[in-house]
mmCIF file of C-alpha atoms in Angstrom:
data_model
loop_
_atom_site.group_PDB
_atom_site.id
_atom_site.type_symbol
_atom_site.label_atom_id
_atom_site.label_comp_id
_atom_site.label_asym_id
_atom_site.label_seq_id
_atom_site.Cartn_x
_atom_site.Cartn_y
_atom_site.Cartn_z
ATOM 1 C CA MET Y 825 62.042 -180.770 48.836
ATOM 2 C CA ARG Y 826 62.184 -184.293 47.434
ATOM 3 C CA ASP Y 827 65.287 -186.438 47.892
ATOM 4 C CA HIS Y 828 66.527 -187.742 44.541
ATOM 5 C CA ALA Y 829 69.309 -189.897 45.870
ATOM 6 C CA THR Y 830 69.186 -192.497 43.086
ATOM 7 C CA HIS Y 831 70.954 -191.996 39.785
ATOM 8 C CA ALA Y 832 68.234 -193.859 37.824
ATOM 9 C CA PRO Y 833 66.379 -191.668 35.334
ATOM 10 C CA CYS Y 834 62.936 -190.548 36.424
ATOM 11 C CA PHE Y 835 60.316 -192.744 34.736
ATOM 12 C CA ALA Y 836 62.852 -194.452 32.436
ATOM 13 C CA SER Y 837 60.087 -196.401 30.693
ATOM 14 C CA PHE Y 838 59.138 -193.279 28.627
ATOM 15 C CA PRO Y 839 60.434 -194.093 25.120
ATOM 16 C CA PRO Y 840 62.140 -191.358 23.126
ATOM 17 C CA ALA Y 841 59.877 -189.753 20.518
ATOM 18 C CA VAL Y 842 59.780 -186.935 18.000
ATOM 19 C CA LEU Y 843 56.254 -185.622 17.650
ATOM 20 C CA ARG Y 844 55.352 -183.508 14.651
ATOM 21 C CA PRO Y 845 52.059 -181.614 15.134
ATOM 22 C CA ALA Y 846 51.560 -181.249 11.378
ATOM 23 C CA GLU Y 847 51.454 -185.063 11.129
ATOM 24 C CA LEU Y 848 49.108 -185.654 14.092
ATOM 25 C CA THR Y 849 45.327 -185.636 14.343
ATOM 26 C CA ALA Y 850 43.686 -182.441 15.573
ATOM 27 C CA PHE Y 851 40.538 -182.945 17.654
ATOM 28 C CA ASP Y 852 37.698 -180.408 17.376
ATOM 29 C CA ARG Y 853 37.023 -178.538 20.619
ATOM 30 C CA SER Y 854 34.107 -176.701 18.943
ATOM 31 C CA GLY Y 855 33.777 -172.955 18.542
ATOM 32 C CA GLY Y 856 36.810 -172.765 16.226
ATOM 33 C CA ALA Y 857 39.361 -174.464 18.527
ATOM 34 C CA ARG Y 858 41.215 -177.702 17.738
ATOM 35 C CA THR Y 859 43.624 -179.640 19.982
ATOM 36 C CA ILE Y 860 46.609 -181.718 18.958
ATOM 37 C CA PRO Y 861 47.740 -184.044 21.787
ATOM 38 C CA LEU Y 862 51.526 -184.427 21.957
ATOM 39 C CA VAL Y 863 53.087 -186.154 24.988
ATOM 40 C CA THR Y 864 50.354 -188.482 26.279
ATOM 41 C CA ARG Y 865 50.021 -191.979 27.711
ATOM 42 C CA ALA Y 866 49.791 -193.196 24.134
ATOM 43 C CA HIS Y 867 53.458 -192.141 23.809
ATOM 44 C CA GLY Y 868 54.421 -193.522 27.196
ATOM 45 C CA ALA Y 869 53.923 -190.455 29.419
ATOM 46 C CA GLU Y 870 53.620 -191.276 33.103
ATOM 47 C CA VAL Y 871 54.024 -187.830 34.703
ATOM 48 C CA PHE Y 872 52.605 -184.999 32.517
ATOM 49 C CA LEU Y 873 50.588 -184.247 29.354
ATOM 50 C CA THR Y 874 51.399 -181.762 26.588
ATOM 51 C CA GLY Y 875 49.694 -180.613 23.432
ATOM 52 C CA GLN Y 876 48.744 -177.665 21.281
ATOM 53 C CA THR Y 877 45.434 -175.942 20.771
ATOM 54 C CA LEU Y 878 44.792 -173.928 17.604
ATOM 55 C CA PHE Y 879 42.232 -171.111 17.650
ATOM 56 C CA ASP Y 880 40.616 -169.661 14.536
ATOM 57 C CA GLY Y 881 40.003 -165.918 14.520
ATOM 58 C CA GLY Y 882 37.627 -165.004 17.358
ATOM 59 C CA ALA Y 883 37.637 -168.531 18.823
ATOM 60 C CA ALA Y 884 37.521 -169.128 22.577
ATOM 61 C CA ILE Y 885 37.227 -171.981 24.999
ATOM 62 C CA PRO Y 886 34.840 -171.844 27.988
ATOM 63 C CA LEU Y 887 35.793 -171.009 31.552
ATOM 64 C CA HIS Y 888 37.099 -174.133 33.228
ATOM 65 C CA THR Y 889 39.317 -175.542 35.989
ATOM 66 C CA HIS Y 890 41.728 -178.463 36.204
ATOM 67 C CA ASN Y 891 42.614 -180.895 38.990
ATOM 68 C CA CYS Y 892 46.330 -180.116 38.537
ATOM 69 C CA PRO Y 893 48.495 -177.123 37.607
ATOM 70 C CA GLU Y 894 48.688 -176.050 33.957
ATOM 71 C CA SER Y 895 51.234 -173.943 32.081
ATOM 72 C CA VAL Y 896 50.469 -172.438 28.639
ATOM 73 C CA THR Y 897 52.838 -170.740 26.202
ATOM 74 C CA ILE Y 898 51.552 -168.679 23.295
ATOM 75 C CA LEU Y 899 53.231 -169.995 20.146
ATOM 76 C CA GLU Y 900 51.461 -167.869 17.537
ATOM 77 C CA GLY Y 901 49.180 -164.860 17.594
ATOM 78 C CA ASP Y 902 47.731 -162.839 20.431
ATOM 79 C CA ALA Y 903 45.364 -164.027 23.142
ATOM 80 C CA ILE Y 904 43.265 -162.851 26.024
ATOM 81 C CA VAL Y 905 43.630 -165.152 29.003
ATOM 82 C CA GLU Y 906 41.194 -164.842 31.864
ATOM 83 C CA ILE Y 907 42.592 -166.167 35.135
ATOM 84 C CA ASP Y 908 40.460 -166.049 38.257
ATOM 85 C CA GLY Y 909 38.345 -163.193 36.841
ATOM 86 C CA THR Y 910 41.225 -161.037 35.585
ATOM 87 C CA GLU Y 911 41.946 -160.694 31.857
ATOM 88 C CA HIS Y 912 45.509 -160.438 30.562
ATOM 89 C CA ARG Y 913 46.640 -159.791 26.982
ATOM 90 C CA VAL Y 914 49.394 -162.249 26.043
ATOM 91 C CA THR Y 915 51.435 -162.666 22.903
ATOM 92 C CA ARG Y 916 54.014 -164.930 21.343
ATOM 93 C CA PHE Y 917 56.142 -166.768 23.933
ATOM 94 C CA ASP Y 918 54.337 -165.277 26.913
ATOM 95 C CA THR Y 919 53.672 -168.067 29.396
ATOM 96 C CA THR Y 920 51.019 -168.589 32.020
ATOM 97 C CA TYR Y 921 50.899 -170.742 35.134
ATOM 98 C CA VAL Y 922 47.464 -171.638 36.516
ATOM 99 C CA PRO Y 923 47.240 -173.531 39.818
ATOM 100 C CA ALA Y 924 44.802 -176.461 40.186
ATOM 101 C CA GLY Y 925 41.233 -175.374 40.792
ATOM 102 C CA THR Y 926 41.684 -171.865 39.345
ATOM 103 C CA THR Y 927 39.049 -170.720 36.844
ATOM 104 C CA HIS Y 928 40.552 -169.698 33.477
ATOM 105 C CA ARG Y 929 40.111 -169.624 29.714
ATOM 106 C CA PHE Y 930 41.855 -168.500 26.524
ATOM 107 C CA ARG Y 931 40.432 -166.656 23.567
ATOM 108 C CA ASN Y 932 41.964 -165.431 20.354
ATOM 109 C CA ALA Y 933 42.413 -161.649 20.528
ATOM 110 C CA SER Y 934 42.162 -161.405 16.748
ATOM 111 C CA THR Y 935 38.965 -161.977 14.799
ATOM 112 C CA THR Y 936 40.920 -162.894 11.643
ATOM 113 C CA GLU Y 937 44.404 -164.254 12.501
ATOM 114 C CA PRO Y 938 45.031 -167.710 13.995
ATOM 115 C CA MET Y 939 46.376 -168.242 17.517
ATOM 116 C CA ARG Y 940 48.209 -171.339 18.833
ATOM 117 C CA ILE Y 941 49.106 -172.380 22.386
ATOM 118 C CA LEU Y 942 51.303 -175.106 23.887
ATOM 119 C CA TRP Y 943 49.844 -176.549 27.090
ATOM 120 C CA VAL Y 944 51.419 -178.661 29.799
ATOM 121 C CA TYR Y 945 49.414 -180.362 32.547
ATOM 122 C CA ALA Y 946 51.286 -181.466 35.689
ATOM 123 C CA SER Y 947 49.509 -184.874 35.646
ATOM 124 C CA VAL Y 948 48.664 -187.568 33.128
ATOM 125 C CA ASP Y 949 45.367 -187.800 34.996
ATOM 126 C CA ALA Y 950 44.468 -184.156 34.250
ATOM 127 C CA THR Y 951 40.774 -183.312 34.162
ATOM 128 C CA ARG Y 952 38.817 -180.312 32.933
ATOM 129 C CA THR Y 953 35.637 -179.057 34.628
ATOM 130 C CA VAL Y 954 33.615 -176.581 32.568
ATOM 131 C CA VAL Y 955 32.316 -173.877 34.908
ATOM 132 C CA GLU Y 956 28.987 -173.311 33.099
ATOM 133 C CA THR Y 957 27.937 -176.993 33.076
ATOM 134 C CA GLY Y 958 29.914 -178.475 35.972
ATOM 135 C CA VAL Y 959 30.842 -181.380 33.677
ATOM 136 C CA THR Y 960 34.251 -182.932 34.367
ATOM 137 C CA THR Y 961 36.150 -184.947 31.745
ATOM 138 C CA ARG Y 962 39.617 -186.395 31.555
ATOM 139 C CA VAL Y 963 41.790 -184.352 29.197
ATOM 140 C CA ASP Y 964 42.917 -187.512 27.388
ATOM 141 C CA GLU Y 965 39.299 -188.545 26.810
ATOM 142 C CA GLU Y 966 38.621 -185.201 25.093
ATOM 143 C CA HIS Y 967 41.156 -186.286 22.472
ATOM 144 C CA GLY Y 968 39.303 -189.391 21.418
ATOM 145 C CA ALA Y 969 41.179 -191.853 23.657
ATOM 146 C CA THR Y 970 40.089 -193.282 26.949
ATOM 147 C CA ALA Y 971 42.409 -193.632 29.891
ATOM 148 C CA ASP Y 972 42.372 -197.434 29.533
ATOM 149 C CA GLU Y 973 43.471 -197.285 25.918
ATOM 150 C CA ASN Y 974 46.422 -195.087 26.857
ATOM 151 C CA ARG Y 975 47.712 -197.075 29.808
#
């Protein structure tokens, strides 16, 4: 367990912010999925990343892994999440935890209704490695911003 003996706030340089997804740019993930970055380095994040991904009916993202833990909460709709080869049906407010290096993906369980997730990565340096291609990218670079621009 870490010793938090000081009374100084953790990473006090993070400025307060109210982020409204409806007013932010959504980045196309292809296949009917779009991501809206929320808490990122562009907003001063130094510890974690958050955002939302919106899935059209029938949309899915490919199997992938991350270099850090990820938690996802279903905000709207129903999903099928595959974690380490096992599929789980999840619905509004169900939450997943996926350890670093664990293969997983989300897909919309409906072919007609939208689905929305809130994701949290345990590192601002989060990466995604797509299983099929082996290609690794930084999560923040997937959203149209390079790490240098966000530092």
